[in-house]
GROMACS .gro file of C-alpha atoms in nm:
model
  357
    1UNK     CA    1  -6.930   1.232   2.512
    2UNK     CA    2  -6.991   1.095   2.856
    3UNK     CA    3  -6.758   1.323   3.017
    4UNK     CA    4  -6.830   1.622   2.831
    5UNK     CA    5  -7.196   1.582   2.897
    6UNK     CA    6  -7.077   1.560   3.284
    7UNK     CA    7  -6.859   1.867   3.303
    8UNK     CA    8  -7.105   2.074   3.110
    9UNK     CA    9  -7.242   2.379   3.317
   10UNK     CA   10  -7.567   2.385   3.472
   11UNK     CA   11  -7.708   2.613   3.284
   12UNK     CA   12  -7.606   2.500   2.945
   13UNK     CA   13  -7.781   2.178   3.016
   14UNK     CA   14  -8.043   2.338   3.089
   15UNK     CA   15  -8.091   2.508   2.759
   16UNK     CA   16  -8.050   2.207   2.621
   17UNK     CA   17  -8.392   2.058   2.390
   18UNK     CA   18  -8.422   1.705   2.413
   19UNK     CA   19  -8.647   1.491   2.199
   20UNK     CA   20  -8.682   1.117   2.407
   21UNK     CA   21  -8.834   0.839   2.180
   22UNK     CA   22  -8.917   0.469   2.166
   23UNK     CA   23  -8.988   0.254   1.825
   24UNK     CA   24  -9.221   0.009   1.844
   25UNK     CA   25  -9.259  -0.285   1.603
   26UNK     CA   26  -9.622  -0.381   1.639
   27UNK     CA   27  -9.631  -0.396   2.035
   28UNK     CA   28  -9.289  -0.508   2.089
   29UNK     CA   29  -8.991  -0.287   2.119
   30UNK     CA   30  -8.800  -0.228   1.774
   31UNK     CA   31  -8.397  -0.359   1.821
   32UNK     CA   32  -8.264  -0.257   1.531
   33UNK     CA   33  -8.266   0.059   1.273
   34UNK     CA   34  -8.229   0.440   1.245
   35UNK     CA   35  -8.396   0.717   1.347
   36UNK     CA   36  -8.405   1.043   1.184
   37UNK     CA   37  -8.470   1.372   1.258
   38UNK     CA   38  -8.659   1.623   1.095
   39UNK     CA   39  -8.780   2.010   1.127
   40UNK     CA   40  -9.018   2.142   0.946
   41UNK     CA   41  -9.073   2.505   0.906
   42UNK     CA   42  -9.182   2.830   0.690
   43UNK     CA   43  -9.226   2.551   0.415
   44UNK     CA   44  -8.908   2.368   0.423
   45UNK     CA   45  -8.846   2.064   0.561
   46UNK     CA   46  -8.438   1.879   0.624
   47UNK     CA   47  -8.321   1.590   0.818
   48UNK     CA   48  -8.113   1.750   1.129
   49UNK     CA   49  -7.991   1.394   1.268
   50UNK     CA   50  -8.016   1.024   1.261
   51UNK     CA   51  -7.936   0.765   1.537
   52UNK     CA   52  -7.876   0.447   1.567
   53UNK     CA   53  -8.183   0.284   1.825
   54UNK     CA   54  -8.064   0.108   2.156
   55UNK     CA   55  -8.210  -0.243   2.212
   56UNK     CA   56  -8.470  -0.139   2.390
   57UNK     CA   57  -8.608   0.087   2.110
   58UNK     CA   58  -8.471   0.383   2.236
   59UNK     CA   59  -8.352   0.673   2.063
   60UNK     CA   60  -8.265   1.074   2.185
   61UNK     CA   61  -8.213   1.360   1.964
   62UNK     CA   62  -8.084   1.693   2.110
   63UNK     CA   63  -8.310   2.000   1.897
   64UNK     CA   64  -8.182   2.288   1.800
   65UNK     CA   65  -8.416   2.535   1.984
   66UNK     CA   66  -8.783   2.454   2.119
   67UNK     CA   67  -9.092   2.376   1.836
   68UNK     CA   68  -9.273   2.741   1.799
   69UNK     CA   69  -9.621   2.646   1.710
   70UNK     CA   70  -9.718   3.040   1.636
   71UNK     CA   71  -9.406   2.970   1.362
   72UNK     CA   72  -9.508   2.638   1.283
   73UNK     CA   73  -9.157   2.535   1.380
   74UNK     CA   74  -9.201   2.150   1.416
   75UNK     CA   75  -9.007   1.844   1.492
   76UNK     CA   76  -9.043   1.499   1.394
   77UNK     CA   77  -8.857   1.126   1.350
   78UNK     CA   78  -8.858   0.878   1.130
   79UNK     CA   79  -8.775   0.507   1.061
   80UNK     CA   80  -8.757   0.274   0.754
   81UNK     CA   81  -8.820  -0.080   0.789
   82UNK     CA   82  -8.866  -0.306   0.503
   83UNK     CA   83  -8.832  -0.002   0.272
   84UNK     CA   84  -9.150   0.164   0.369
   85UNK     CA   85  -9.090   0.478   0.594
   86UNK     CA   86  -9.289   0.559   0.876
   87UNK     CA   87  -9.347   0.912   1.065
   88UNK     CA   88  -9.428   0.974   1.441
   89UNK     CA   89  -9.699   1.262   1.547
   90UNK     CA   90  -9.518   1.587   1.510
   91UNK     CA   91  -9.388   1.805   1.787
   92UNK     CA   92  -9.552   2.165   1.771
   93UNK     CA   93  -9.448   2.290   2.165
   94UNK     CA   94  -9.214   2.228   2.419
   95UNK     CA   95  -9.458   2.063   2.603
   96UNK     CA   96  -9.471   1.788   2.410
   97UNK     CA   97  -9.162   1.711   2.494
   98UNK     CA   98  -9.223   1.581   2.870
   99UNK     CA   99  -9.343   1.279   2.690
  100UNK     CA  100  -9.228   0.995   2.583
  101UNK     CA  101  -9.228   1.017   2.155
  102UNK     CA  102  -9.337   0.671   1.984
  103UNK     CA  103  -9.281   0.568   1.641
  104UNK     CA  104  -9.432   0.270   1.540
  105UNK     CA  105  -9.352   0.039   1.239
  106UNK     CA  106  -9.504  -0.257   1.127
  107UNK     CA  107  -9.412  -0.536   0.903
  108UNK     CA  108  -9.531  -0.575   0.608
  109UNK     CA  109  -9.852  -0.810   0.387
  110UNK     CA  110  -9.761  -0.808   0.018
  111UNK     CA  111 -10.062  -0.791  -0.161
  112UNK     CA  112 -10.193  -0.990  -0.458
  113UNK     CA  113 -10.083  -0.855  -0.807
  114UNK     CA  114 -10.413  -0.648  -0.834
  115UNK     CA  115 -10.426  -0.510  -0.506
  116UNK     CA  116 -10.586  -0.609  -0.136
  117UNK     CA  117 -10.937  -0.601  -0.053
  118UNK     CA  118 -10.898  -0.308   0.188
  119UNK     CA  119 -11.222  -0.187   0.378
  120UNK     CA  120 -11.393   0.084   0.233
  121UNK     CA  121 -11.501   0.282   0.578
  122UNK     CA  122 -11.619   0.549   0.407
  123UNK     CA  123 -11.700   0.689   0.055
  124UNK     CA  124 -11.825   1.027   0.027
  125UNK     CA  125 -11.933   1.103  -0.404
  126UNK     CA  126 -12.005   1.495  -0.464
  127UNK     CA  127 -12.160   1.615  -0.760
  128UNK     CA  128 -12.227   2.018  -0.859
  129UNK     CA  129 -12.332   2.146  -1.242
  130UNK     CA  130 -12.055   2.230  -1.452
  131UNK     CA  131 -12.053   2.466  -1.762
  132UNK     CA  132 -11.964   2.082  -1.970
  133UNK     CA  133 -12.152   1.842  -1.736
  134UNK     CA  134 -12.138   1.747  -1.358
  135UNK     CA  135 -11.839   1.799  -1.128
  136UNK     CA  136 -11.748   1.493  -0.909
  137UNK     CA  137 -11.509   1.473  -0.609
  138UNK     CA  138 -11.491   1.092  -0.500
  139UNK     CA  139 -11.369   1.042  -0.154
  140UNK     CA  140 -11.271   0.673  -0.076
  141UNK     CA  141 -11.168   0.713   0.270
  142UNK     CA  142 -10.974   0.320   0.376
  143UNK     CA  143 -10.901   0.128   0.684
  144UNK     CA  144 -10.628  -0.127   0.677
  145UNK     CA  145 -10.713  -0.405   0.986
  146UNK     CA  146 -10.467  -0.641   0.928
  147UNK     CA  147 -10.181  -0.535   1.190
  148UNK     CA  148  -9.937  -0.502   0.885
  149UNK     CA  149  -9.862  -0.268   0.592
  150UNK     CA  150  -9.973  -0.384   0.312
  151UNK     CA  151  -9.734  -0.320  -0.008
  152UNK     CA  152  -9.737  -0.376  -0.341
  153UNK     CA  153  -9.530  -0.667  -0.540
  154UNK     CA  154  -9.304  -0.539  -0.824
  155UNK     CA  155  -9.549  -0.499  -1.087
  156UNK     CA  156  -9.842  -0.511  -0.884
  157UNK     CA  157 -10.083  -0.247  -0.650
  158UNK     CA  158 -10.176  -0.243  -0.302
  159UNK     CA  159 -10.589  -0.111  -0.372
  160UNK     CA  160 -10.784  -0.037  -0.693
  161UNK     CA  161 -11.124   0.056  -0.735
  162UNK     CA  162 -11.343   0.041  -1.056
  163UNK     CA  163 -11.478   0.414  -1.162
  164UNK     CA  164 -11.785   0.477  -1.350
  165UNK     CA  165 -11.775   0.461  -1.706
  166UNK     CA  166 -11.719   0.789  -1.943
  167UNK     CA  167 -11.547   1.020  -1.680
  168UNK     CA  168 -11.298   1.258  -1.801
  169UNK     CA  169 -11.045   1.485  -1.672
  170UNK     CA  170 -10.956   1.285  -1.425
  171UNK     CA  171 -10.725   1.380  -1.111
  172UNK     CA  172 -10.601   1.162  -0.845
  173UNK     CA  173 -10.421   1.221  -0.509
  174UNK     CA  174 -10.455   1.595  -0.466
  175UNK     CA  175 -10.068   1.622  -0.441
  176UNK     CA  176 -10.050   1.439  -0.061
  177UNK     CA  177  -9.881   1.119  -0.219
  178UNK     CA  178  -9.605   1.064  -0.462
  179UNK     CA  179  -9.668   1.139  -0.837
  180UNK     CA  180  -9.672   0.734  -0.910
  181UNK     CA  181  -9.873   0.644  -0.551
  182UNK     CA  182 -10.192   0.629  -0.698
  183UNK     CA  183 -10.374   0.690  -1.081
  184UNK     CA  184 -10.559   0.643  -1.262
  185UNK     CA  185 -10.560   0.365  -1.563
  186UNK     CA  186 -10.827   0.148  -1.768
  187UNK     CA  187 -11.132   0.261  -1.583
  188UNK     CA  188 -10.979   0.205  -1.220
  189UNK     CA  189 -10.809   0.404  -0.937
  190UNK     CA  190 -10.521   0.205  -0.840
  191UNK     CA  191 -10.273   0.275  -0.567
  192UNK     CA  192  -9.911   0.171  -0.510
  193UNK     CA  193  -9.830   0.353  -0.185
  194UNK     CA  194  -9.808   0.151   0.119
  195UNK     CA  195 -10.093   0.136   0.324
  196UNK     CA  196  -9.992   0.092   0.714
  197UNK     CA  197 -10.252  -0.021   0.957
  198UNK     CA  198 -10.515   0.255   1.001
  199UNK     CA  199 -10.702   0.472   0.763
  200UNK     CA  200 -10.588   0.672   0.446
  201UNK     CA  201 -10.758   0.895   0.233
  202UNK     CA  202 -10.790   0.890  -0.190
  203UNK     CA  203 -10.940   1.154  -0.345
  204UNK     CA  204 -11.052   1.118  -0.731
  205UNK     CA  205 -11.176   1.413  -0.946
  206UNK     CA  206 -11.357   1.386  -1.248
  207UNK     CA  207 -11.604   1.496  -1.531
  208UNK     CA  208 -11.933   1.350  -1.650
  209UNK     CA  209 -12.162   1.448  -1.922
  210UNK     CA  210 -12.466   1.323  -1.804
  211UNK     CA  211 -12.589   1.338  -1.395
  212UNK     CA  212 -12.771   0.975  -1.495
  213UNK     CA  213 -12.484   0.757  -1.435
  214UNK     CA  214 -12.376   0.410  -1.236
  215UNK     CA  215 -12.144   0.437  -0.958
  216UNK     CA  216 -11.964   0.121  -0.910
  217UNK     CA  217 -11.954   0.007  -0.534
  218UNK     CA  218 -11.715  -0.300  -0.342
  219UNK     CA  219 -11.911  -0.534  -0.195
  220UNK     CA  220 -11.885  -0.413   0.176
  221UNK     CA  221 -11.822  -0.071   0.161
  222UNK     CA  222 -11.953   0.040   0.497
  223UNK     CA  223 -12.091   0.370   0.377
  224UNK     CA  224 -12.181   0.561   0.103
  225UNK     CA  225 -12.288   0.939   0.055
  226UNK     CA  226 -12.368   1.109  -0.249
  227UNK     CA  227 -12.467   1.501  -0.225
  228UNK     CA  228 -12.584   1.625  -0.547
  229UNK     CA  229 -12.542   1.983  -0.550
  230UNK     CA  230 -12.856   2.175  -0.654
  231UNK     CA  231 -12.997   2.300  -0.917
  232UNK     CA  232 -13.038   1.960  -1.017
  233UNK     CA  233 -13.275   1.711  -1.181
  234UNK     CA  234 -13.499   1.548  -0.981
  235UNK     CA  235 -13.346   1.238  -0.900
  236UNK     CA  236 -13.350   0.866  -0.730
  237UNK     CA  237 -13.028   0.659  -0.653
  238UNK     CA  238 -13.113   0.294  -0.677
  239UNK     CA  239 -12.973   0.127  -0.368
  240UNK     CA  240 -12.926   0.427  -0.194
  241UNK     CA  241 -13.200   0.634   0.046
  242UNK     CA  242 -13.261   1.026   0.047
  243UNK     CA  243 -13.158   1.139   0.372
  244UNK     CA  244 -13.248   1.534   0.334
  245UNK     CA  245 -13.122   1.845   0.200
  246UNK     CA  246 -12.855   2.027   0.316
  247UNK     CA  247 -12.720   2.418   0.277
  248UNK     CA  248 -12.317   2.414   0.351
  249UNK     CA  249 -12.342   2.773   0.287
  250UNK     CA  250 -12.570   3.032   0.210
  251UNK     CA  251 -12.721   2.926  -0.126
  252UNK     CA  252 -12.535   2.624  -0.149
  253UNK     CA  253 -12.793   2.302  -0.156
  254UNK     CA  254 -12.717   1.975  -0.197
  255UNK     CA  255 -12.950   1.700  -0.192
  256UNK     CA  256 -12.819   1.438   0.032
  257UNK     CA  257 -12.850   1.014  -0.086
  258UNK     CA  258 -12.722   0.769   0.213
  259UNK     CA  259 -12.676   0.378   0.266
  260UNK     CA  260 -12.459   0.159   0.443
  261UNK     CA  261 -12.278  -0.195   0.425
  262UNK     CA  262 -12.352  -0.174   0.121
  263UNK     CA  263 -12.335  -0.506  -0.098
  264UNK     CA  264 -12.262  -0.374  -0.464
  265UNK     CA  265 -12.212  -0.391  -0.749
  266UNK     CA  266 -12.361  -0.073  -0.833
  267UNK     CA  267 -12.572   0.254  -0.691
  268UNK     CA  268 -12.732   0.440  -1.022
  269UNK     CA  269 -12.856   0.782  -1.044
  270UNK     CA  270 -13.200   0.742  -1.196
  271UNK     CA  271 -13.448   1.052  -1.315
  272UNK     CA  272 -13.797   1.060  -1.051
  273UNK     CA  273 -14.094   1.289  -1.064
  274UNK     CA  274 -14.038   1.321  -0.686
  275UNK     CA  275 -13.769   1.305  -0.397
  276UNK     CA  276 -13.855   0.980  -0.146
  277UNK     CA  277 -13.897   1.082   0.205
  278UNK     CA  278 -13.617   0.966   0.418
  279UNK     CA  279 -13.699   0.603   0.616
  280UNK     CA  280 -13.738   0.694   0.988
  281UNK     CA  281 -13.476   0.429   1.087
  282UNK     CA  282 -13.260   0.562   0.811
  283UNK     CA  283 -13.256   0.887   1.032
  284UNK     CA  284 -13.122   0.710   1.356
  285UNK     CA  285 -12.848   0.543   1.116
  286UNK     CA  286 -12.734   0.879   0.957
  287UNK     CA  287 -12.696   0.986   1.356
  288UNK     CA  288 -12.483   0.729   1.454
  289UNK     CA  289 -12.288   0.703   1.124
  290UNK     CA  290 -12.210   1.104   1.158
  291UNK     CA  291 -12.102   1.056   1.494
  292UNK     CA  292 -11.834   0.761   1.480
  293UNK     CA  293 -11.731   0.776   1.106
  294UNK     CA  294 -11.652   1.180   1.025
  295UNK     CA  295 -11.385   1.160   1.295
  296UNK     CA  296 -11.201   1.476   1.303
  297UNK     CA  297 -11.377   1.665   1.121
  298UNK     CA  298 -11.636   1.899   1.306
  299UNK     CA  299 -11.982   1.783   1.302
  300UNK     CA  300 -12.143   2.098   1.053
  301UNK     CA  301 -12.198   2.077   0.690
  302UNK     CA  302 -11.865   2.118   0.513
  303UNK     CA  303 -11.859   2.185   0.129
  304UNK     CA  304 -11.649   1.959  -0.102
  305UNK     CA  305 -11.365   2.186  -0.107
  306UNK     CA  306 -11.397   2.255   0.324
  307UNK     CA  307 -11.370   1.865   0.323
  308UNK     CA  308 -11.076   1.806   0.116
  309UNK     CA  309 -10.852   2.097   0.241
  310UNK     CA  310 -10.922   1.943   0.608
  311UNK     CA  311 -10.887   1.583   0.527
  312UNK     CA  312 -10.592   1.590   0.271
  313UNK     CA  313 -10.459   1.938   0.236
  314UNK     CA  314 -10.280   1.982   0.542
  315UNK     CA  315 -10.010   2.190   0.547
  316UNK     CA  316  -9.804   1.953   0.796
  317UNK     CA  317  -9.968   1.614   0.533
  318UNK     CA  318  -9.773   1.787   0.262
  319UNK     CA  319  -9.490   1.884   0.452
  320UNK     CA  320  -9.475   1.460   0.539
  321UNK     CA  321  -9.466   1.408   0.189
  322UNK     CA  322  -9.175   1.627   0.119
  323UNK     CA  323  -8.988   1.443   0.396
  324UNK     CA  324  -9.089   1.072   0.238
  325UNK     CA  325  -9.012   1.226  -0.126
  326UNK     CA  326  -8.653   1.305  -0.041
  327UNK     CA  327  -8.570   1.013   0.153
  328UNK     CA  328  -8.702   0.817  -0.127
  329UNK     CA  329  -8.515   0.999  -0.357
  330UNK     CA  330  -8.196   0.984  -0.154
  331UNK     CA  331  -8.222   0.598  -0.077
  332UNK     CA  332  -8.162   0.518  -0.442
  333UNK     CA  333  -7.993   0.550  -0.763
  334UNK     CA  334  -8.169   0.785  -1.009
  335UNK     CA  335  -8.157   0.828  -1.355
  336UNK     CA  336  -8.196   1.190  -1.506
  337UNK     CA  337  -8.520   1.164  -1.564
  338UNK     CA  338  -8.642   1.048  -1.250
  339UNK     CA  339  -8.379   1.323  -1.104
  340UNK     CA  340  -8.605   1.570  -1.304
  341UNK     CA  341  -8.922   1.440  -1.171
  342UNK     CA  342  -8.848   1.457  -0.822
  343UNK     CA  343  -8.750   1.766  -0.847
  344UNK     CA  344  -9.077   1.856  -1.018
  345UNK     CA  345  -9.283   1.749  -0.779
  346UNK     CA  346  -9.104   1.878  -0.432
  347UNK     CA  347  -9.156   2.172  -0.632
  348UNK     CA  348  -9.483   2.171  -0.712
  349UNK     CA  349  -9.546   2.050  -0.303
  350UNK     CA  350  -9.318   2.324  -0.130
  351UNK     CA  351  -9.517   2.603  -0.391
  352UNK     CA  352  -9.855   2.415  -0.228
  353UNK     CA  353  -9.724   2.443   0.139
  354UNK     CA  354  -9.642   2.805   0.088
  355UNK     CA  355  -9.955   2.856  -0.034
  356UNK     CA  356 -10.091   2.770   0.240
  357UNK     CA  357  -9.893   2.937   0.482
   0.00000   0.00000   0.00000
């Protein structure tokens, strides 16, 4: 290969695309394991190539043609270790590629049978009249600070969450994680996936009959927001402060209910003859909260649905999740009926991606 690479013509190395990478375990260079390729594009994903890495973590991949982000032709790698796969950033232009691409794994805390206290960083609870009830999207946005992925034990979970009592119609996951990642069972959210360090994002849907209800809150969630879309009862939340109203969108109001570090084990949604002004050093938290915790997303008003599609509906998030759902597949022996699932569900993604196209 040596030679040929050395006899090649100028200008056919040249044209050649080269993807240079380094796999990190933690901070330390990663000795041993596989890195694959992938290209993502129109709403198909494949793996193009695999390789072993060199001892220093090293791994090259020669691409096909350049990443086209007008196209949304991307490239990507991958590694497994300990059987949880992990993605670096994806490559949308060729400029990318004058850098050096990391992956980085980490090894892995196996949590308790029902689940690991993960931090709650955020939790962000909207509510909007429905012809049967109240509408509720439940946000539980996580932060894993332990320097290791934390899985799940055969038979066990990696996070739950208690849920308030009487919701129906309940949907978890929104389609970004694998069909038995997260649900929904005996009054809880509960989540198998892997959580690696950093945040992740559940989304719950539900129904409820009556706006009065409990929310049940961990002990240390950091913050809580509920937004209860108007027209609405006039309401209190116990535990929680109002922080003002806000329009999203032309006659779209939501009355806005704040608190943070919060200590459990409940916030409930009482009836009041009158909204309580906000506490003036409430308004200096809210500033300071919106600035550090919302992240990437802008800082305007964004509806429910604005909210989800940016935080979990991306089209490359899904795309990810096609990519982890066949090597999963691939990596083991399936029955039929798991052979039917999976085939279900990169279905139901790819029809989602192109969608969204």
């Amino acid at each position: 290969m040596l030679l040929i690479v050395l006899f090649m013509p100028p200008e056919v190395l040249a044209q050649q695309v080269i993807m240079r990478g380094t796999a990190f375990l933690g901070d330390t260079a990663m000795s041993d394991g596989i890195a694959v390729l992938h290209h993502l594009t129109q709403g198909t994903q494949g793996e193009l190539d695999s390789t072993k890495l060199g001892r220093d973590g090293v791994f090259r991949f020669s691409l096909p043609r350049e990443p086209d982000p007008i196209l949304s032709d991307v490239f990507f790698a991958s590694i497994r270790h300990n059987g949880v796969l992990y993605f670096g950033p994806m490559i949308r232009s060729a400029e990318e590629l004058d850098s050096v691409y990391q992956v980085n794994v980490y090894d892995t805390l196996v949590a308790r049978p029902e689940g690991f206290p993960v931090a709650i960083q955020s939790r962000s609870v909207f509510i909007e009249p429905d012809s049967s009830g109240w509408r509720v999207t439940d946000l539980f946005e996580l932060r894993n600070d332990e320097g290791q992925t934390i899985v799940a034990r055969p038979g066990g979970d990696t996070w739950r969450h208690r849920m308030p009592v009487g919701i129906r119609s309940v949907e978890v996951g929104e389609g970004e994680v694998s069909a038995d990642a997260v649900r929904y069972q005996n009054g809880e959210v509960i989540a198998k996936a892997a959580l690696p360090p950093g945040g992740r994002l559940f989304v719950v849907r539900y129904k409820v009959d009556s706006l009065f209800m409990s929310l049940p809150v961990r002990a240390g969630t950091e913050r809580l927001d509920v937004l209860i879309r108007e027209p609405a009862p006039t309401v209190a939340i116990d535990g929680l402060d109002f922080i003002e109203r806000q329009e999203f969108e032309p006659g779209s109001t939501y009355r806005r209910f704040a608190g943070a570090d919060l200590l459990g084990p409940v916030v409930t949604i009482v009836k009041t003859e009158e909204v309580r002004s906000p506490h003036v050093e409430w308004v200096a938290v809210l500033l300071g909260l919106t600035l550090v915790v919302v992240g990437s997303i802008v800082l305007r008003p964004r509806s429910p649905d604005e909210l989800v599609t940016l935080r979990v509906k991306s089209r490359q998030q899904l795309m990810l999740e096609v990519a982890r759902l066949d090597e999963d597949f691939d990596g083991r022996g399936s029955s039929e009926s798991e052979r039917k699932s999976y085939e279900r569900h990169r279905a139901e993604l790819i029809r989602t991606i192109r969608e969204m196209s």
